[in-house]
mmCIF file of C-alpha atoms in Angstrom:
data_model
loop_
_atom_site.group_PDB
_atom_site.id
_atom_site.type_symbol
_atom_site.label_atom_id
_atom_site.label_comp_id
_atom_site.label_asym_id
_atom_site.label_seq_id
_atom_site.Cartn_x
_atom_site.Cartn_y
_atom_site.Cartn_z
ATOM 1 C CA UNK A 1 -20.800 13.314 18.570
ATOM 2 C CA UNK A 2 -18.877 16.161 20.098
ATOM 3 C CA UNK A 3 -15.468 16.661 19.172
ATOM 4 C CA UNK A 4 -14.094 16.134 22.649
ATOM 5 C CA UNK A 5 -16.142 12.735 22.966
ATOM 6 C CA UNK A 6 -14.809 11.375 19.681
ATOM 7 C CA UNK A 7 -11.711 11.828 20.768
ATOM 8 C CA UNK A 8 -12.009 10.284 24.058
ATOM 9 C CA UNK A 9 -13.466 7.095 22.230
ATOM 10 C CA UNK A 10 -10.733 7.322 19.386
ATOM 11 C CA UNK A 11 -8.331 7.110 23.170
ATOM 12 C CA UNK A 12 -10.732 4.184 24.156
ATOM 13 C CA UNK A 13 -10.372 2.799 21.104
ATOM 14 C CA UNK A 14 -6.446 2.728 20.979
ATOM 15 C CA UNK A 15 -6.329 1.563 24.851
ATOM 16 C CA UNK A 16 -8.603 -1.717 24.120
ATOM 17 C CA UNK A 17 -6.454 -2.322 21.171
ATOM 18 C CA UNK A 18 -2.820 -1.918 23.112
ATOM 19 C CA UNK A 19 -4.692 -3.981 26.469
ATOM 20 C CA UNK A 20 -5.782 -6.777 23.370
ATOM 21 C CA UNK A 21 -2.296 -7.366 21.900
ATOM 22 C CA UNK A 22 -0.749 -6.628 26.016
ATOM 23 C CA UNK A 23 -2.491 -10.313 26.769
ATOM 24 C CA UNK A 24 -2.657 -11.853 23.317
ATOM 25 C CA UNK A 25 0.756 -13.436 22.671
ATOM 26 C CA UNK A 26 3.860 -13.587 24.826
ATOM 27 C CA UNK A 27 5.334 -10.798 22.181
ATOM 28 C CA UNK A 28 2.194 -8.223 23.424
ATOM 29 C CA UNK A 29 4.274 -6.438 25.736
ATOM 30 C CA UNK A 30 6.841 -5.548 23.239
ATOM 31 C CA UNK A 31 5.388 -4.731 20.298
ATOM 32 C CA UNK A 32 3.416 -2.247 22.506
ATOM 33 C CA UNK A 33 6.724 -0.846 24.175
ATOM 34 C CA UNK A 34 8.356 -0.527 20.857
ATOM 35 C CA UNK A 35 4.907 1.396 19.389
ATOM 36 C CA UNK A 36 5.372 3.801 22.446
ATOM 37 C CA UNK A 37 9.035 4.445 21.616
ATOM 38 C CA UNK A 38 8.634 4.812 17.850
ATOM 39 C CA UNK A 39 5.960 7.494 18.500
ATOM 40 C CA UNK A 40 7.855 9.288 20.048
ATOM 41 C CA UNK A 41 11.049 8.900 17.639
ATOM 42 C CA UNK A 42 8.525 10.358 15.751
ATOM 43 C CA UNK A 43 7.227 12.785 17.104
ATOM 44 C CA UNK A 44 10.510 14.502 18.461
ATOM 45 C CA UNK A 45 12.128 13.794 14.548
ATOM 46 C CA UNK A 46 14.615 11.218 15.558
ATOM 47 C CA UNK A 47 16.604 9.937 12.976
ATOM 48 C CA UNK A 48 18.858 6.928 14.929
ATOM 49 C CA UNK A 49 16.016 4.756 15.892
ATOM 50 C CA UNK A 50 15.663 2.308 19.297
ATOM 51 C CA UNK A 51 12.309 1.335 18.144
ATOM 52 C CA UNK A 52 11.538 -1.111 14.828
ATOM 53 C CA UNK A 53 8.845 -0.988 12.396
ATOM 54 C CA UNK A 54 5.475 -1.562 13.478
ATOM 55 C CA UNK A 55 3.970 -1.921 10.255
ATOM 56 C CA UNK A 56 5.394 -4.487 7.659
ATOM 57 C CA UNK A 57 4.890 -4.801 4.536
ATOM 58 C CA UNK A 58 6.082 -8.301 2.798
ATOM 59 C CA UNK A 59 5.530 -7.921 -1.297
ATOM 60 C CA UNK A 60 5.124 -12.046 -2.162
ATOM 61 C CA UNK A 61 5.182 -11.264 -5.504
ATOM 62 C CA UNK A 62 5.178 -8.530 -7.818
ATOM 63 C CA UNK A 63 3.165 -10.312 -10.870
ATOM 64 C CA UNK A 64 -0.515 -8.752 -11.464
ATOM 65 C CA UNK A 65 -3.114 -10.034 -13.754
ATOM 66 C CA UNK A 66 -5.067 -6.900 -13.169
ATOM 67 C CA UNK A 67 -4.137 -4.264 -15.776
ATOM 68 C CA UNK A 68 -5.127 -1.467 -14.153
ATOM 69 C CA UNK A 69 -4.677 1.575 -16.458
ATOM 70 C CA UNK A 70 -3.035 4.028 -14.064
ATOM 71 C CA UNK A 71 -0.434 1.312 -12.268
ATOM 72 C CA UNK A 72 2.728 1.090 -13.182
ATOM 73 C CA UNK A 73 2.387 -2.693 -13.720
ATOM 74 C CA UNK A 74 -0.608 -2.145 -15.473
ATOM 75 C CA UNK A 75 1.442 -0.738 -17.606
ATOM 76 C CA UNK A 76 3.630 -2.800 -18.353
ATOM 77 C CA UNK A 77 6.358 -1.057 -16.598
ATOM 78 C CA UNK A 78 9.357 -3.255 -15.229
ATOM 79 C CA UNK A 79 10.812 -1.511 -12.248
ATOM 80 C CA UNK A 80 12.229 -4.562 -11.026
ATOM 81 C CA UNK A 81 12.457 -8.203 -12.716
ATOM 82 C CA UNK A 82 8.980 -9.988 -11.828
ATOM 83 C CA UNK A 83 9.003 -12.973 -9.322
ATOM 84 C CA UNK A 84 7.672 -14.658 -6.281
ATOM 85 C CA UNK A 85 9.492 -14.409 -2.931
ATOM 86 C CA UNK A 86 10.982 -17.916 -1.673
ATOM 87 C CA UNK A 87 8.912 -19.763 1.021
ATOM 88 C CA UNK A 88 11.957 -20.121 2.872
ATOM 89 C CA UNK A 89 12.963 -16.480 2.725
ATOM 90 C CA UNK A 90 9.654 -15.407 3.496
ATOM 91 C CA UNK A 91 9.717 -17.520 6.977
ATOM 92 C CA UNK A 92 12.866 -15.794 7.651
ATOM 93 C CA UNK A 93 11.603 -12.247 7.366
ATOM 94 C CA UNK A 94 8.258 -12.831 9.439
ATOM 95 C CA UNK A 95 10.695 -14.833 12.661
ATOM 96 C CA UNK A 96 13.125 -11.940 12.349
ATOM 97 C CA UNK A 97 10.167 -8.868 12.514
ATOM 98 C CA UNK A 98 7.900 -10.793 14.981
ATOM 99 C CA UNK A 99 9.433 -9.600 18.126
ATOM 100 C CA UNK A 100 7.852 -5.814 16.732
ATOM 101 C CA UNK A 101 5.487 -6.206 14.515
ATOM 102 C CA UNK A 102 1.558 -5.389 14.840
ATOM 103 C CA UNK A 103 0.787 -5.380 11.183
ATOM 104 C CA UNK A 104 1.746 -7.439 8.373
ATOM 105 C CA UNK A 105 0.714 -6.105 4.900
ATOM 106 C CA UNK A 106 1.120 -9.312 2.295
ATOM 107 C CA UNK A 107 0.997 -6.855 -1.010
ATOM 108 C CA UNK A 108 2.690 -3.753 -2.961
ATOM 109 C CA UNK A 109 2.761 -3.982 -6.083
ATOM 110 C CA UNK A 110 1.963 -7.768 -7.305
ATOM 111 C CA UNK A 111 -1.311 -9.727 -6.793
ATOM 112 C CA UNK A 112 -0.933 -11.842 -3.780
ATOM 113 C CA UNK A 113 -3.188 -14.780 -5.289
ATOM 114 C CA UNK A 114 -0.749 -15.257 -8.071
ATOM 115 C CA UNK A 115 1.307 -16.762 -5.484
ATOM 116 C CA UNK A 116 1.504 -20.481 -4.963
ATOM 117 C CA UNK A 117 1.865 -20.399 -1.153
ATOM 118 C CA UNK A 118 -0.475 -17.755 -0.142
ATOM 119 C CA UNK A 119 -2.324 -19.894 2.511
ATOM 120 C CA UNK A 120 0.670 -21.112 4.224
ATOM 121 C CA UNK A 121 1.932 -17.344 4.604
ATOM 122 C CA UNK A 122 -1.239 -15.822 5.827
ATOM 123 C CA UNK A 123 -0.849 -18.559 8.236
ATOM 124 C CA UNK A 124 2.381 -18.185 8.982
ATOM 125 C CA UNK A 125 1.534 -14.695 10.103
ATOM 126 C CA UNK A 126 -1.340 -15.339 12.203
ATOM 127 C CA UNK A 127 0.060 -18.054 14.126
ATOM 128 C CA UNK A 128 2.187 -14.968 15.235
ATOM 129 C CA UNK A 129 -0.879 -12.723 16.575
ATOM 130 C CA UNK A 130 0.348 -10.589 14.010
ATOM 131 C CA UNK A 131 -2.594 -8.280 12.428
ATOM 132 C CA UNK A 132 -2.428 -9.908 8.863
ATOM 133 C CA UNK A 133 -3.689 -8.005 5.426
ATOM 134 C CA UNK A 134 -4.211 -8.517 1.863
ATOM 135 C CA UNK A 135 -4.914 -6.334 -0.596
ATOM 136 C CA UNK A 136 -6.762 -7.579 -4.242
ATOM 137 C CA UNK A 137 -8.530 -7.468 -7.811
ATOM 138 C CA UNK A 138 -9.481 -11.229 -6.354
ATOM 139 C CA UNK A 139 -9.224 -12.484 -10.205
ATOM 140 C CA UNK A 140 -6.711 -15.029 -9.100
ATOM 141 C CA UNK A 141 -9.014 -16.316 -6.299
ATOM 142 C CA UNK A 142 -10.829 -19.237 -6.566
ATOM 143 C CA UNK A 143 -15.244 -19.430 -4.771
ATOM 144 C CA UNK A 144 -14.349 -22.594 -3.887
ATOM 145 C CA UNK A 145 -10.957 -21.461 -1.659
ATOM 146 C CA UNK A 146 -12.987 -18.969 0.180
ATOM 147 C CA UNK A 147 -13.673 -21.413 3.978
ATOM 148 C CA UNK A 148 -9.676 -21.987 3.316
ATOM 149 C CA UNK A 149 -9.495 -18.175 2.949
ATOM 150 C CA UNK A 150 -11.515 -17.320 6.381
ATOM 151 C CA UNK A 151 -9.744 -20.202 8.173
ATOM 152 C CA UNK A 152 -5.925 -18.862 7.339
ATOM 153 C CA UNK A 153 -7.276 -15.861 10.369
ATOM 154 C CA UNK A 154 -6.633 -13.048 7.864
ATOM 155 C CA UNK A 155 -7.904 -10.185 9.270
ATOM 156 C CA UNK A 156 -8.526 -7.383 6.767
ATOM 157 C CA UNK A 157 -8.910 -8.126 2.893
ATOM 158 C CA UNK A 158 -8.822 -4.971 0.644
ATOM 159 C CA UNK A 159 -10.777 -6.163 -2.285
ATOM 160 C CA UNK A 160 -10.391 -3.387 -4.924
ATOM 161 C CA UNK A 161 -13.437 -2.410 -7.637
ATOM 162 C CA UNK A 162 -13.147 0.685 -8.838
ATOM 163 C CA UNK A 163 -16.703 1.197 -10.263
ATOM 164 C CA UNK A 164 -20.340 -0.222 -9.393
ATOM 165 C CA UNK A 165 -21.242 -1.080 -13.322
ATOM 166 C CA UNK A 166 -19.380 -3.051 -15.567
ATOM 167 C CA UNK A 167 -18.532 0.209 -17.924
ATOM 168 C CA UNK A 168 -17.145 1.871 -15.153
ATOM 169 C CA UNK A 169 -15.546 -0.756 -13.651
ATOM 170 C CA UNK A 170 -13.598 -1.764 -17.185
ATOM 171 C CA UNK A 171 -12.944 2.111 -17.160
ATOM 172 C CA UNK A 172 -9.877 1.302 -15.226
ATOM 173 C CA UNK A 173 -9.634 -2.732 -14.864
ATOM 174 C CA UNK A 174 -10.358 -3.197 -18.380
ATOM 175 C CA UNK A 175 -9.099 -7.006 -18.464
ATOM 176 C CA UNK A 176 -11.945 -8.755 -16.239
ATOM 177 C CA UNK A 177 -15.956 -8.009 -15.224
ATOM 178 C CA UNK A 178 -17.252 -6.583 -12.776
ATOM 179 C CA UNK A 179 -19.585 -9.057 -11.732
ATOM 180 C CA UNK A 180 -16.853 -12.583 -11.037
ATOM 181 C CA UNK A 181 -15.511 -9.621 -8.346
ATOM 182 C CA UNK A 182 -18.893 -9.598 -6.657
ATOM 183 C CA UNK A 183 -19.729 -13.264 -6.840
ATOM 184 C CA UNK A 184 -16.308 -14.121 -5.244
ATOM 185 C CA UNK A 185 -16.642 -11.483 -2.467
ATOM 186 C CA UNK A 186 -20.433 -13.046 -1.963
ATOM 187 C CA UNK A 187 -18.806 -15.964 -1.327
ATOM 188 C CA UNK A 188 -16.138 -15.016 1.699
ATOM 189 C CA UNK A 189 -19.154 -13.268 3.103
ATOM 190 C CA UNK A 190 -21.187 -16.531 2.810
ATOM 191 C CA UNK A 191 -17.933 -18.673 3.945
ATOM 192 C CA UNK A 192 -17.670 -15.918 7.104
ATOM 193 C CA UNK A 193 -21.322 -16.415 8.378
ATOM 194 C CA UNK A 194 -20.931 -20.324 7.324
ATOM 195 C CA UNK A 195 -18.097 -20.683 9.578
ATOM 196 C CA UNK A 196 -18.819 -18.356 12.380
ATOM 197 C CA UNK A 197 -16.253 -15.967 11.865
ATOM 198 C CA UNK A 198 -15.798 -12.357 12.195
ATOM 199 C CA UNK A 199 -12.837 -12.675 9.640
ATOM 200 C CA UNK A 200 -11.562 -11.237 7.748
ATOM 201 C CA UNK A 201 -12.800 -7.706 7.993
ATOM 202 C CA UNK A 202 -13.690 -7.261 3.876
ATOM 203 C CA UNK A 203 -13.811 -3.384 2.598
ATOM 204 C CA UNK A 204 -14.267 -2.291 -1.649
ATOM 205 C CA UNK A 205 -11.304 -0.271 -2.417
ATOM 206 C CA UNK A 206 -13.174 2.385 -4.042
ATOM 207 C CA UNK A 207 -10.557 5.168 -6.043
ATOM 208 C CA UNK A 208 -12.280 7.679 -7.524
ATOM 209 C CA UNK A 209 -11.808 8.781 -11.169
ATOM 210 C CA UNK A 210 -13.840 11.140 -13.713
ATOM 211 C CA UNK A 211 -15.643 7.549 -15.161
ATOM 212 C CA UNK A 212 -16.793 6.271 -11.667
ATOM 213 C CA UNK A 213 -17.444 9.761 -9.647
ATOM 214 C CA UNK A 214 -20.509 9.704 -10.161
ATOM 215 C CA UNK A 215 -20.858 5.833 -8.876
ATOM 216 C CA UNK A 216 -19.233 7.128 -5.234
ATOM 217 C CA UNK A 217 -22.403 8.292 -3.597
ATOM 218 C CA UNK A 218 -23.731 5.046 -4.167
ATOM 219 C CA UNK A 219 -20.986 3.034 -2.469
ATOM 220 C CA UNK A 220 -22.042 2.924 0.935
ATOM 221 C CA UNK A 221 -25.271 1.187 0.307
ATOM 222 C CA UNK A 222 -24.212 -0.963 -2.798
ATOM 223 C CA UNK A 223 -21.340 -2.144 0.393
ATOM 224 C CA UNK A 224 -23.947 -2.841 2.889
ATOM 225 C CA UNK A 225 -25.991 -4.610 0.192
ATOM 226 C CA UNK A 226 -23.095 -7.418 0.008
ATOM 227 C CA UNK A 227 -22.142 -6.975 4.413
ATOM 228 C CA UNK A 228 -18.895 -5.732 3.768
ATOM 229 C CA UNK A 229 -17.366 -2.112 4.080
ATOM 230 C CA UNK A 230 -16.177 0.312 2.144
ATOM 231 C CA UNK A 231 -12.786 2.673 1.246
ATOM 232 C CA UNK A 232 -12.721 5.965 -1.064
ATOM 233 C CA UNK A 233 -9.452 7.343 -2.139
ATOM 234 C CA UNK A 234 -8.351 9.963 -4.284
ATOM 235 C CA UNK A 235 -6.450 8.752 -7.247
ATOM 236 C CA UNK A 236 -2.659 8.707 -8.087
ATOM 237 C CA UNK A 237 -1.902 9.231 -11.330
ATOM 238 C CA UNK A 238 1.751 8.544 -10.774
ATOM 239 C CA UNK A 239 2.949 11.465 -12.537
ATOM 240 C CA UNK A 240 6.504 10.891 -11.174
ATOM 241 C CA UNK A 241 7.032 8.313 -13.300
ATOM 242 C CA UNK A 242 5.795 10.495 -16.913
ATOM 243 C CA UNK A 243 9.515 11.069 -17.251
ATOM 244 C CA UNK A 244 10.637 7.408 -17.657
ATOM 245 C CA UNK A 245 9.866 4.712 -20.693
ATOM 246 C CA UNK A 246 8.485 1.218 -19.317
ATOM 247 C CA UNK A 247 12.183 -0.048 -18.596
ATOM 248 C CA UNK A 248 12.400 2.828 -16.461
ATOM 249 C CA UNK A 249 15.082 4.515 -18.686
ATOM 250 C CA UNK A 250 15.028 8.492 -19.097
ATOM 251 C CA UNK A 251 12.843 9.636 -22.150
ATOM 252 C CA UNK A 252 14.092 12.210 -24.231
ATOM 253 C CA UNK A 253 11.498 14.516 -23.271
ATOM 254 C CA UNK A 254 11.181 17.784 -22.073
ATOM 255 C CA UNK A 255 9.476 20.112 -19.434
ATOM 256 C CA UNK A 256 6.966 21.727 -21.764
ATOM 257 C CA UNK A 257 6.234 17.720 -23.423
ATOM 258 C CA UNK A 258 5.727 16.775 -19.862
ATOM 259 C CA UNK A 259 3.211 19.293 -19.376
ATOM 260 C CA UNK A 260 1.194 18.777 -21.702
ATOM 261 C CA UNK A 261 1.298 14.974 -20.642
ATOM 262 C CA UNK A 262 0.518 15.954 -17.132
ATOM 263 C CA UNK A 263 -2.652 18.046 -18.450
ATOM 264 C CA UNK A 264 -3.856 15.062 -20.386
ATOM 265 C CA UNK A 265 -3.706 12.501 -18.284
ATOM 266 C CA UNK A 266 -5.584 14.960 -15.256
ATOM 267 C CA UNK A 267 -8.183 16.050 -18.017
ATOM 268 C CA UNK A 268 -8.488 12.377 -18.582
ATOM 269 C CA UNK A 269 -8.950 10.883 -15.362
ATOM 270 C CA UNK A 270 -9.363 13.298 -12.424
ATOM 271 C CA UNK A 271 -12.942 13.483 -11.348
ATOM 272 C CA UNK A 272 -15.085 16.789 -12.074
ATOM 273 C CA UNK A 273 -15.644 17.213 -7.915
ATOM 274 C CA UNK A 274 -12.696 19.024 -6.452
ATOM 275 C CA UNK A 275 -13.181 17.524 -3.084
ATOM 276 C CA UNK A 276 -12.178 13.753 -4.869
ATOM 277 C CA UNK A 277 -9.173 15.298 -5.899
ATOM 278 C CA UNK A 278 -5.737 15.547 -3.863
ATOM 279 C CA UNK A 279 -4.507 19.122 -3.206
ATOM 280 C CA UNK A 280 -1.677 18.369 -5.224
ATOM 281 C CA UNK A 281 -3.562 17.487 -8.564
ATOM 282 C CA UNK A 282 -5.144 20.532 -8.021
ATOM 283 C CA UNK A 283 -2.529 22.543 -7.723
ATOM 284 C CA UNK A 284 -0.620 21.048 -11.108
ATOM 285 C CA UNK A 285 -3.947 21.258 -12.920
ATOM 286 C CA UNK A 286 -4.507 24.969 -11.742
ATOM 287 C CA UNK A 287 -0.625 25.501 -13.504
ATOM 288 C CA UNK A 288 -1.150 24.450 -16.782
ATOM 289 C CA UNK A 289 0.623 20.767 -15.639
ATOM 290 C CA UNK A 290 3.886 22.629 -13.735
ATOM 291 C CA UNK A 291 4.544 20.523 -10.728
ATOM 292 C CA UNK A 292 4.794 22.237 -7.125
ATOM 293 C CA UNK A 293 8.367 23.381 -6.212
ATOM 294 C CA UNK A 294 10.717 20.365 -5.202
ATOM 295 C CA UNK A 295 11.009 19.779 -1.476
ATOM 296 C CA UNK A 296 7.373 21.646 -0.750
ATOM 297 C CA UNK A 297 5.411 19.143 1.485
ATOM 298 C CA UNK A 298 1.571 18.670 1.050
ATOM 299 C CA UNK A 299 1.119 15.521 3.373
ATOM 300 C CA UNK A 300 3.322 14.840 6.915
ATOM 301 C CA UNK A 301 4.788 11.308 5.880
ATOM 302 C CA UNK A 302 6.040 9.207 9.006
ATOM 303 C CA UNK A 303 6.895 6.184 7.053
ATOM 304 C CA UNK A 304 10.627 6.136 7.306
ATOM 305 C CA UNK A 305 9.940 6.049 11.063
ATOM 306 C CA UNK A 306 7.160 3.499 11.915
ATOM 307 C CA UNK A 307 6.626 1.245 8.247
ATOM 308 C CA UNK A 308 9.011 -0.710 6.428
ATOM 309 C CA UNK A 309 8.153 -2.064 2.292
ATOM 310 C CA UNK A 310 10.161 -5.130 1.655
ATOM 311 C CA UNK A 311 10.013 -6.364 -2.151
ATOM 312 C CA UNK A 312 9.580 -10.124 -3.427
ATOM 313 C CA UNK A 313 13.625 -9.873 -4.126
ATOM 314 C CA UNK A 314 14.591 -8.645 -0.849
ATOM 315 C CA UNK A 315 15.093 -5.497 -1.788
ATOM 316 C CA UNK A 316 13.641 -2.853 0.738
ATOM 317 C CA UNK A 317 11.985 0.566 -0.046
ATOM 318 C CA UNK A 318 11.664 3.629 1.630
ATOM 319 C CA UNK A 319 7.707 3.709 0.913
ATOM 320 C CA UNK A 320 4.884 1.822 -1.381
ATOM 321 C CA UNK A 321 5.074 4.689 -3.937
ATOM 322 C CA UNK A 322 8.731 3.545 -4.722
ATOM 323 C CA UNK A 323 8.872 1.333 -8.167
ATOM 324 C CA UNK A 324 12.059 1.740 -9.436
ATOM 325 C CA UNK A 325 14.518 -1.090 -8.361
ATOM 326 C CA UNK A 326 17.204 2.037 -7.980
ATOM 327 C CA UNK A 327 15.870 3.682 -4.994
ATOM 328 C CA UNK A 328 15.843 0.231 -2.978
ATOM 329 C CA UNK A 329 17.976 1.160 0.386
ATOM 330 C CA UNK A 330 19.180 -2.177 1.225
ATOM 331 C CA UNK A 331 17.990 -6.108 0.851
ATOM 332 C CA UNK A 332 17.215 -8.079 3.896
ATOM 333 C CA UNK A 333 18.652 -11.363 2.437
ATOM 334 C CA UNK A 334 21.978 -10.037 2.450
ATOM 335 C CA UNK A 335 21.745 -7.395 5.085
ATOM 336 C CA UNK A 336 19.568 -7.957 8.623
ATOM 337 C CA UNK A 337 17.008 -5.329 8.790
ATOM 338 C CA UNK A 338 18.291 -3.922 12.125
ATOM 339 C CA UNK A 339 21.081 -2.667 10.115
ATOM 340 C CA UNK A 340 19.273 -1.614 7.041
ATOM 341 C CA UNK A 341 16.817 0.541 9.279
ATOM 342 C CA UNK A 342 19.128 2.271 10.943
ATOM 343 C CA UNK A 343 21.447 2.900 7.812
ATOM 344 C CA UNK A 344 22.545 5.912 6.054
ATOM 345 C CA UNK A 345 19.811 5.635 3.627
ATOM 346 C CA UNK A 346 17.242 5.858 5.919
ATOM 347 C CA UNK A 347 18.877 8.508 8.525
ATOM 348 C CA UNK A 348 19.016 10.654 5.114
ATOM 349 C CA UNK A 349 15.014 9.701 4.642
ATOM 350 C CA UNK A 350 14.358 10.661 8.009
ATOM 351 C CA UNK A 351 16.349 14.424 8.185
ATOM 352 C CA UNK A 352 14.813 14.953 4.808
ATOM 353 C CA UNK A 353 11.510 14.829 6.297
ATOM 354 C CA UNK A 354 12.206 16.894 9.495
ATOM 355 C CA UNK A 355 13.979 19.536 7.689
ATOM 356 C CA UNK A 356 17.576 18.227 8.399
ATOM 357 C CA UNK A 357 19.115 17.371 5.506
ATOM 358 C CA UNK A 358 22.593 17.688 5.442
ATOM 359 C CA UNK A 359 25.138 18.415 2.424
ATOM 360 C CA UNK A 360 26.849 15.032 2.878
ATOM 361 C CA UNK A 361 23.515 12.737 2.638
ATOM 362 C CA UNK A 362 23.015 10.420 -0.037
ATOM 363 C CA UNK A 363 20.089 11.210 -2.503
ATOM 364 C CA UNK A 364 17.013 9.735 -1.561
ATOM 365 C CA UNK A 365 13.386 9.710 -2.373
ATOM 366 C CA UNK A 366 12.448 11.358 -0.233
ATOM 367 C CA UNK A 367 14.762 14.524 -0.953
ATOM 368 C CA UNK A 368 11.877 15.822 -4.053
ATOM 369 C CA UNK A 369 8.842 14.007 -2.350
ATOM 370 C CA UNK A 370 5.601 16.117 -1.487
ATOM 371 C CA UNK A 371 4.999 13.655 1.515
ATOM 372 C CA UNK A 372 3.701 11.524 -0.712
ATOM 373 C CA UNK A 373 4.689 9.956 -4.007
ATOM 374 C CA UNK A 374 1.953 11.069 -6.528
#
């Protein structure tokens, strides 16, 4: 397909979707308005905003039975106290943001499983024509919950296996087996085609490390094998947070121990094929662990103007690389999120990104980030 043509479908693509959500609810209209506006907020580097979040994101829980080796919860890190958000509390946020929102994320950090009401909210969601999403290890879900699953009118399930054999699979997720993943996403495929439904959409979240690289070529066929699709990302190794113990508290370390920690962990875990590597590992690998300059973007981040990352406590982050409880810029059970988006925090986000900062801004995030935190 030429260039030109795949763009004109991409513009196809985007007008069905806008025309879909136009006539699907009585909030179409203005969700699409307030898209319209926020791209261009956006675009032109805006930092008041008319326009609200599009994309939502509603942590119900930060608790994760997954262990993953490179996540901070994995860890055992404790960036915040661990919890479950209220039911209550929950109904509140998703009444206040439906009015705007086209896409309702219910992760971040936590396993969404591990909470008791996780039916009810993907419900609660989708009664709203809101574009609903889950992301998961699925160790918490049950074969015989998958019809209940496909009925709640999820739309897109993130399952993530991060290796096609059980070595490389433990390689990273070292606590269960690769095969109870596959058997439980057999089943929502099964409960899909049992039940007639097109949902939810079901992709393998597929990051790729030096123990599963050469796994990745594989993936698109070992996906079709099981009818679902398939994601591969570049690793994070979370390097920002090398300089902090687990209870997030300053080490007493310095820039040549940090390094060398830096080196190790990339030697480790970054794959052999530079093109499954992120310009910025690259670039700290190439310089014996140094990090890039503060301030020096890699990636064009919109977040702070079109996404919005609310935590199981209410708290509310700037993006979904944020752990620390610190860098929260408001909580929307004491403050509406009107206000919080719209605060100084956020204006500060916003000129940070489009070059604007100004000598009177309160630190932020996003002050040292390379567009992305890494």
């Amino acid at each position: 397909m030429t260039r030109p043509l795949a763009g004109a479908v991409r513009q196809l693509g985007h007008a069905a979707t806008a025309w879909r959500e136009l006539t699907d609810s009585r909030y179409g209209p203005g969700r699409v308005l307030n898209a319209v506006i926020a791209k261009t907020q956006a675009k032109i580097g805006m930092t008041y905003l008319f326009a609200m979040p599009g994309y939502i994101a509603i942590e119900v829980t930060n608790l994760c039975d997954g262990g993953c080796l490179l996540c901070p919860v994995g860890q055992g890190r404790r960036g915040r106290p661990f919890g479950r958000m209220p039911w209550d509390r929950f109904c509140r946020i998703v009444d206040e943001v439906t009015g705007y929102a086209r896409f309702v994320g219910l992760y971040n950090w936590g396993e969404p499983f591990l909470h008791l009401r996780i039916y009810d909210m993907i419900r609660h969601v989708t009664a709203r024509r809101i574009f609903t999403k889950l992301s998961s290890n699925l160790y918490a879900f049950r074969v015989e919950d998958a019809e209940e699953l496909v009925r709640t009118g999820l739309n897109d399930l993130a399952v993530s296996l991060h290796g096609l054999s059980e070595a490389s699979y433990r390689a990273y997720q070292p606590r269960h087996h690769f095969d109870e993943v596959i058997e439980k996403v057999k089943a929502l495929v099964v409960a899909k085609r049992r039940l007639g439904s097109q949902t939810p959409d079901i992709h393998l979240g597929f990051i790729v490390t030096r123990y599963n690289e050469h796994e990745a070529s594989a993936l698109p066929e070992f996906a079709d094998s099981l009818g679902v699709g398939y994601l591969l990302s570049e690793t994070s190794l979370n390097l920002r947070l090398l300089p902090y113990d687990r209870d997030m508290n300053r080490r007493d370390i310095d820039e040549a121990g940090l390094r060398e920690e830096r080196l190790s962990l990339i030697r480790q875990w970054l794959p052999q094929e530079d093109s499954y590597i992120s310009p910025y590992y690259r670039s700290v690998r190439d310089h014996g662990g140094e990090l890039p300059p503060a301030g020096q973007v890699w990636l064009k981040c919109l977040t702070p103007w079109n996404q919005v990352i609310i935590c199981w406590d209410g708290d509310v982050n700037l993006c979904c690389g944020s752990y620390d409880r610190r860098h929260s810029v408001g909580n929307v059970f004491e403050t509406p999120l009107r206000k919080i988006w719209n605060g100084p925090l956020y204006r500060a986000a916003r000129r940070a990104i489009a070059g604007r900062r100004r000598a009177s801004d309160i630190e932020v995030l996003c002050h040292e980030c390379p567009g992305m935190l890494l």
